[in-house]
Coordinates of N, CA, C and O in Angstrom, one line a residue:
M1 N 46.8 99.3 101.6 CA 47.9 100.3 101.5 C 47.4 100.2 99.6 O 47.7 100.9 98.8
S2 N 46.2 99.4 98.9 CA 45.9 100.2 97.3 C 45.6 101.2 97.3 O 45.3 101.5 95.8
D3 N 44.6 101.5 98.3 CA 44.0 102.7 97.8 C 44.9 103.7 98.0 O 44.9 104.8 97.1
F4 N 45.7 103.5 99.2 CA 46.7 104.9 98.7 C 47.7 104.9 98.0 O 48.5 106.1 97.3
L5 N 48.4 104.2 97.0 CA 49.3 104.1 96.3 C 48.7 105.0 95.3 O 49.6 105.7 94.2
P6 N 47.4 105.1 94.3 CA 47.5 105.7 93.3 C 47.1 107.5 94.3 O 47.3 108.1 93.3
W7 N 46.8 107.4 95.3 CA 47.0 108.1 95.5 C 48.2 108.9 95.4 O 48.9 110.7 95.6
L8 N 49.3 108.4 96.3 CA 50.6 108.6 95.9 C 51.4 108.9 94.6 O 52.2 110.1 94.9
H9 N 50.4 107.7 93.9 CA 51.0 108.5 92.4 C 50.5 110.4 91.8 O 51.3 111.0 91.5
A10 N 49.2 110.4 92.0 CA 49.0 111.1 92.0 C 49.2 112.3 92.8 O 49.3 113.9 91.7
H11 N 49.8 112.7 93.9 CA 50.2 113.9 94.7 C 52.0 113.8 95.1 O 52.1 114.9 95.0
Y12 N 52.5 113.0 94.7 CA 54.2 113.0 95.2 C 54.6 112.1 93.9 O 55.2 113.2 92.8
I13 N 54.7 110.6 93.4 CA 55.3 110.4 92.2 C 54.7 111.4 91.1 O 56.1 111.6 90.0
R14 N 53.7 110.9 90.1 CA 53.6 112.3 89.3 C 53.9 113.7 88.8 O 54.5 114.0 88.5
P15 N 53.9 114.5 90.1 CA 54.7 115.8 89.8 C 56.0 115.2 89.8 O 56.6 115.9 89.2
Q16 N 56.3 114.8 90.6 CA 58.3 114.2 90.2 C 58.7 114.0 88.8 O 59.6 114.5 88.9
L17 N 57.7 113.0 88.4 CA 58.2 112.7 87.1 C 57.9 114.1 86.2 O 58.2 114.1 85.1
D18 N 57.0 114.5 86.8 CA 56.3 115.4 85.2 C 57.5 116.8 85.4 O 57.9 117.6 84.4
A19 N 58.0 116.8 86.7 CA 58.9 117.9 86.9 C 60.3 117.4 86.5 O 61.4 118.3 85.9
A20 N 60.4 116.3 85.8 CA 62.2 115.8 85.8 C 62.6 116.2 84.4 O 61.6 116.2 83.8
P21 N 63.7 116.5 84.2 CA 63.7 117.1 82.0 C 64.1 115.9 81.6 O 64.2 114.6 81.8
K22 N 63.6 115.6 80.8 CA 63.3 115.2 79.8 C 64.0 114.3 78.8 O 64.3 113.5 77.9
R23 N 64.7 115.8 78.3 CA 66.6 115.4 77.5 C 65.9 114.9 76.2 O 65.2 115.2 75.7
D24 N 66.7 114.2 76.4 CA 66.2 113.3 74.9 C 65.4 112.0 75.3 O 65.0 111.8 73.3
Y25 N 64.4 111.8 75.6 CA 62.8 111.9 75.2 C 62.0 112.4 75.8 O 61.0 111.7 74.7
A26 N 62.2 114.1 75.1 CA 61.1 114.6 75.1 C 60.4 114.0 74.0 O 58.8 114.3 73.8
F27 N 60.9 114.3 72.4 CA 60.7 113.9 71.0 C 59.2 112.5 71.4 O 58.6 112.6 71.4
H28 N 59.8 111.7 72.1 CA 59.6 110.0 72.3 C 58.2 110.4 73.0 O 56.9 109.9 72.9
F29 N 58.0 111.1 74.2 CA 56.9 111.3 74.7 C 56.1 112.0 73.7 O 54.6 111.5 74.0
D30 N 56.3 113.0 72.8 CA 55.4 113.9 72.8 C 54.8 113.4 71.7 O 53.7 113.3 70.6
L31 N 56.1 112.6 70.5 CA 55.4 111.2 69.4 C 54.3 110.7 69.9 O 52.9 110.6 69.0
I32 N 54.3 109.9 70.9 CA 53.0 108.9 71.2 C 52.2 109.6 72.0 O 51.0 109.1 70.9
R33 N 51.7 110.5 72.7 CA 51.4 111.0 72.8 C 50.2 111.9 71.9 O 48.5 111.8 70.9
S34 N 50.8 112.2 70.8 CA 50.1 112.8 69.5 C 49.6 111.6 68.7 O 48.0 112.1 67.4
D35 N 50.2 110.7 68.6 CA 49.4 109.9 67.7 C 48.5 108.7 68.2 O 47.7 108.5 67.5
L36 N 48.3 109.0 69.7 CA 47.1 108.2 70.3 C 45.8 109.2 70.4 O 45.6 110.5 70.4
P37 N 45.1 108.3 69.6 CA 43.4 108.9 70.0 C 42.9 109.0 71.8 O 43.6 108.3 72.7
P38 N 42.1 109.8 72.5 CA 41.8 110.0 73.6 C 41.7 109.0 74.6 O 42.2 108.9 75.5
A39 N 40.8 107.6 74.1 CA 41.2 106.8 74.7 C 42.4 105.8 74.9 O 42.7 105.2 76.2
G40 N 43.4 106.0 73.9 CA 44.2 105.4 73.7 C 45.5 106.2 75.1 O 46.0 105.5 75.3
R41 N 45.4 107.5 74.8 CA 46.0 108.7 76.0 C 45.4 108.2 77.3 O 46.6 107.7 78.6
E42 N 44.4 107.7 77.9 CA 44.0 107.4 78.8 C 44.1 106.1 79.3 O 45.0 105.7 79.9
S43 N 44.7 105.1 78.7 CA 45.3 103.4 78.2 C 46.8 103.9 78.6 O 47.3 102.9 79.7
L44 N 47.2 105.3 78.2 CA 49.1 105.5 78.3 C 49.2 105.9 79.6 O 49.6 105.2 80.5
D45 N 48.2 106.3 80.1 CA 48.9 106.9 81.5 C 48.2 106.5 82.5 O 48.9 106.3 83.5
K46 N 47.5 104.7 82.2 CA 47.6 104.1 83.0 C 48.8 103.1 83.8 O 49.4 102.4 84.1
V47 N 49.1 102.8 82.3 CA 50.1 101.9 82.2 C 51.1 102.8 82.8 O 51.5 102.1 83.5
L48 N 51.4 103.9 82.3 CA 52.2 104.7 82.8 C 52.5 105.1 84.7 O 53.3 104.8 85.7
E49 N 50.7 104.9 85.3 CA 50.9 104.9 86.8 C 51.2 103.7 87.6 O 51.9 103.7 88.1
F50 N 51.0 102.5 86.9 CA 51.4 101.5 87.4 C 52.8 101.1 87.0 O 53.1 101.0 88.5
T51 N 53.8 101.5 86.0 CA 55.0 101.6 85.9 C 55.5 102.4 87.2 O 56.6 101.7 87.8
A52 N 55.1 103.9 87.3 CA 55.5 104.4 88.2 C 55.9 103.9 89.7 O 56.3 103.4 90.7
I53 N 54.0 103.8 89.6 CA 54.4 103.0 91.5 C 55.0 101.3 91.4 O 55.5 101.2 92.6
Q54 N 55.1 100.7 90.4 CA 55.6 99.5 90.7 C 57.2 99.6 90.7 O 57.4 99.2 92.0
A55 N 58.4 100.7 90.3 CA 59.3 101.2 90.5 C 59.6 101.8 91.4 O 60.3 101.4 92.8
F56 N 58.4 102.5 92.0 CA 58.4 102.9 93.6 C 58.1 101.9 94.5 O 59.7 102.3 95.4
L57 N 57.8 101.3 94.7 CA 57.8 99.8 95.4 C 59.0 99.1 95.7 O 58.9 98.4 96.5
L58 N 59.0 98.9 94.2 CA 60.6 98.1 94.3 C 61.5 99.1 95.1 O 63.0 98.5 95.2
G59 N 61.9 100.4 94.4 CA 63.1 101.2 95.7 C 62.4 101.0 97.0 O 63.7 101.1 97.5
L60 N 61.2 101.0 97.4 CA 60.8 100.8 98.7 C 62.0 99.7 99.4 O 62.2 99.4 100.5
R61 N 61.4 98.3 98.1 CA 61.9 97.0 98.9 C 63.6 97.1 99.1 O 64.0 96.4 99.7
T62 N 63.8 97.4 98.2 CA 65.4 97.5 98.0 C 65.9 98.5 98.6 O 68.0 97.9 99.1
G63 N 65.7 99.3 99.1 CA 66.3 100.2 100.2 C 66.9 101.3 99.4 O 68.5 101.8 100.0
E64 N 67.1 101.0 97.7 CA 67.9 101.8 96.9 C 67.5 103.3 97.8 O 66.5 104.2 97.0
G65 N 68.8 104.5 97.9 CA 68.7 106.2 97.7 C 69.4 106.5 96.9 O 70.8 106.5 97.3
L66 N 69.3 106.9 95.6 CA 69.7 107.6 95.2 C 69.4 108.9 95.5 O 69.0 109.9 95.3
S67 N 70.9 109.4 95.0 CA 71.0 111.2 95.3 C 70.3 112.0 93.8 O 69.9 111.6 92.9
R68 N 69.8 113.5 94.2 CA 69.3 114.0 93.7 C 70.6 114.1 91.9 O 72.2 114.6 92.7
L69 N 69.5 113.7 91.2 CA 70.4 113.8 90.0 C 70.9 115.5 89.5 O 69.9 116.3 89.8

């Protein structure tokens, strides 16, 4: 399953997150990305991938079904 999770993140979770409206958070995303060197952006992407996968798995374990916002 561990090989499947990065694929799921790349093909389902990440596109969903990218499409979500950032509203009040857009400034913060842009600020961090613009201040990081390229290696730092790679590390940030890996941390965000890990966090998104863990949040997805938590949703599966708890069976929490949220309606579309």
